[in-house]
Amino acid sequence: MGREDILQGLNKEQRQAAEAVDGAYLVVAGAGSGKTTVLSRRVAALVEAGIEPSSILLLTFTRFAAKNMLDRAKRITPAAADVVGGTYHSIAHRLVLENHRMFRLPEKPTFLDPDDVTSAFKKIAVSLGGKDENMPKGSALAKAHSFSVNTKRQLDDVVHDRFPEFSYAVDFFQKCSDEYKTYKRTRGLLDYDDLLVAWDNMMDHPAIGEAVRKRFRYVLVDEDQDSNAIQCSIVAKLGGESPNVMVVGDPAQSIYAFRGAAPRTMFEFIERWPHATTIKLNTNYRSTEEILTIANAVDRDMRERFDRELLPAPGAVGETPIMTQVVDYETEAKYIADKILDRKVDGVDLGEQAILVRSMNTARHIEAELVRRRIPYKVSGGIKINDAAHIKDMLCMARCAANPLDEPAWLRVLTMARTVGEKKASQVYNKIADAVSESFLGDPCEIIMDMCKKSPDAGPISEAYRILAAGGPPVEILERAMAVVEDLFKLRYDDWSSRKSDINAVIGLAEGQESLDSFLSTMSLDYSIDKKREITGEMQEENPVTISTVHSAKGLEWDVVYIPSFIQGHIPSAYANGYEEIEEEKRVLYVAVTRPRKILEITKPTTGFKGVFLQQSNFEYLIAPFCEQQKIGVVSRNSQSFAFGFEDDYVDIFR
């Protein structure tokens, strides 16, 4: 295949990137600008130019991305089959295994997966006296250690910055981290972070580093804006003094700082190699001109950016984005559900519609509405509302109070208590069932306190049951009950702070419900019916609506995108206080508004749960001028009674 065949269909900037050979190149690839096409064509062009395929290294962040690009290149030129491609970790894994003697490792070293690492830190924490409930748990210790390694930052700095609630335990973090290194060394173990450390250290050795550079003469990096410090270090050392390195990415889409990504990586590329050539891919082949107007407005507001503007492909004209002010969360959920169904009638498949949120707890009211409407959906970047363990725990507590004979709920709740196993829980439930089955006058609290007296959690569980069983406004009694058992949940879940916000969001869904029973019916019964229909095939077979965090939506696209709860505290996040955090939130918004192909809908409720007034987003000035504005009032609730007055009659439903 000739050169022109390889470059066929590319625009001027794409051709420039694909034809590049020697030197350092920074390709600023705007959203939807065809970077995957450019990378695969450049690989093919290098091979066709006579470059040894095995000397070309393509680094990506997912195996799928590497396979996709190399498959495209092989379709153009079969010789590309010998190009080396993969994630940073997969390439490092090969380097470590094939050079194990260099690292004084066994031929087949054992690698710890993330769960193994967390377990190791838990064991180490206990051995160092970390049994105090106020001390950091294994997951926090493991995350801090990993973040420190990947960002090349001191551990104490990481703890103060990322885990401020444990600032008092900095020394404990350090002791556990040091002990973890000893733990691995004495057992011949490695974790995934060690792979990158090994590769980075290889490059520092004069002879070995030069050998690796000769092995990989041409380096291509995809999604460079997501690289962390140690990955940037590896790329810099691969390039050396005479780099043949091309990095492709979009600094406006650098949204993984919380994972250790270095937002400045693409700017530092130019600082490292000042003579590098910058190529800007500005033609967007995804979105309409109206949507790109908003994307460009967000991009222009970023403090550190490349001077560029996304341009629509010829003929890409569509609808003006809509910003809708709604009265409250309930109205917002109903409005979005209505729009989804209306567009389905108009021919837009459910699978081509997505709801993007900053965090999943902000989507729970919409998720509940989709469940009520029997609208099939899937969750990306989170867990479905009834699949989350902590939500199940809370709902089971409520189910016990609503129906003291609910055996599955009781068994889950009772086994939450320390020292209470499944056998003991069954004995306690049987006693409760005997006491309440005839008259429902037995007191489960007394039974729990008597039979589980050795468990420190018997008291809180009993008190939570008493609060819920006494009745009252569902939101109020759920909040009081959860406050009683909060310490139990803290012990049960290492990441309780994030899970707590999820629980609070679900409790908020009980607002407006007449009773605990009606709330549970919405959360459990409707969901169960949906699951049964999915299993039996009764539900229409079609791709579901997607509910996704913006972070999980990166790289994806849909015809229609809804961005709900465009309010302060969600977009931007309530946790974004400093300059860097605010800039990160702008990049998150940029990613969100560049996902739709044709239609963008933004909603902003005025009041939240309990009638709390919600503050306008600080980013509204970026969006509002380019949107059609509208307001939606209260959506009425259907409250017609289904009671027929035959309470004295009996219909056996267990025949």
Coordinates of C-alpha atoms in Angstrom, one line a residue, residues 328-335 337-338 341 363-377 385-386 505-506 508-514 518-530 533 539 609 635-638:
D328 CA -36.9 20.4 42.6
Y329 CA -35.1 17.0 42.2
E330 CA -38.4 15.2 41.8
T331 CA -39.4 17.4 38.9
E332 CA -35.9 17.1 37.4
A333 CA -36.2 13.3 37.4
K334 CA -39.6 13.2 35.9
Y335 CA -38.6 15.8 33.2
A337 CA -37.5 10.5 32.1
D338 CA -40.2 12.1 30.0
L341 CA -39.3 8.4 26.4
A363 CA -28.1 10.5 40.1
R364 CA -30.0 8.4 42.6
H365 CA -33.3 10.4 42.3
I366 CA -33.2 10.0 38.5
E367 CA -32.3 6.3 38.8
A368 CA -35.3 5.8 41.1
E369 CA -37.5 7.5 38.5
L370 CA -36.2 5.2 35.7
V371 CA -37.0 2.2 37.9
R372 CA -40.5 3.5 38.5
R373 CA -41.0 4.0 34.7
R374 CA -39.6 0.6 33.8
I375 CA -37.0 2.3 31.7
P376 CA -34.0 -0.1 31.4
Y377 CA -30.7 1.5 32.3
I385 CA -28.8 1.8 43.5
N386 CA -29.9 -1.6 44.8
A505 CA -28.9 10.6 48.6
V506 CA -31.1 7.4 48.8
G508 CA -33.5 11.8 50.2
L509 CA -35.6 9.7 47.8
A510 CA -38.0 9.0 50.7
E511 CA -39.1 12.6 50.7
G512 CA -42.7 12.9 49.7
Q513 CA -43.3 9.2 50.5
E514 CA -46.2 8.6 52.9
S518 CA -44.2 3.1 50.3
F519 CA -40.5 4.0 50.2
L520 CA -39.5 0.4 50.3
S521 CA -42.0 -0.5 47.6
T522 CA -40.3 2.1 45.3
M523 CA -36.8 1.0 46.2
S524 CA -37.3 -2.8 46.4
L525 CA -40.5 -4.0 44.8
D526 CA -40.3 -2.0 41.6
Y527 CA -36.6 -2.9 41.2
S528 CA -37.3 -6.6 41.8
I529 CA -40.0 -6.6 39.1
D530 CA -37.6 -5.0 36.7
R533 CA -38.5 -9.0 33.6
M539 CA -38.6 -6.5 29.0
F609 CA -34.4 17.6 49.5
V635 CA -45.2 17.8 38.2
S636 CA -48.3 16.4 40.0
R637 CA -48.2 13.1 41.7
N638 CA -50.9 10.5 40.9

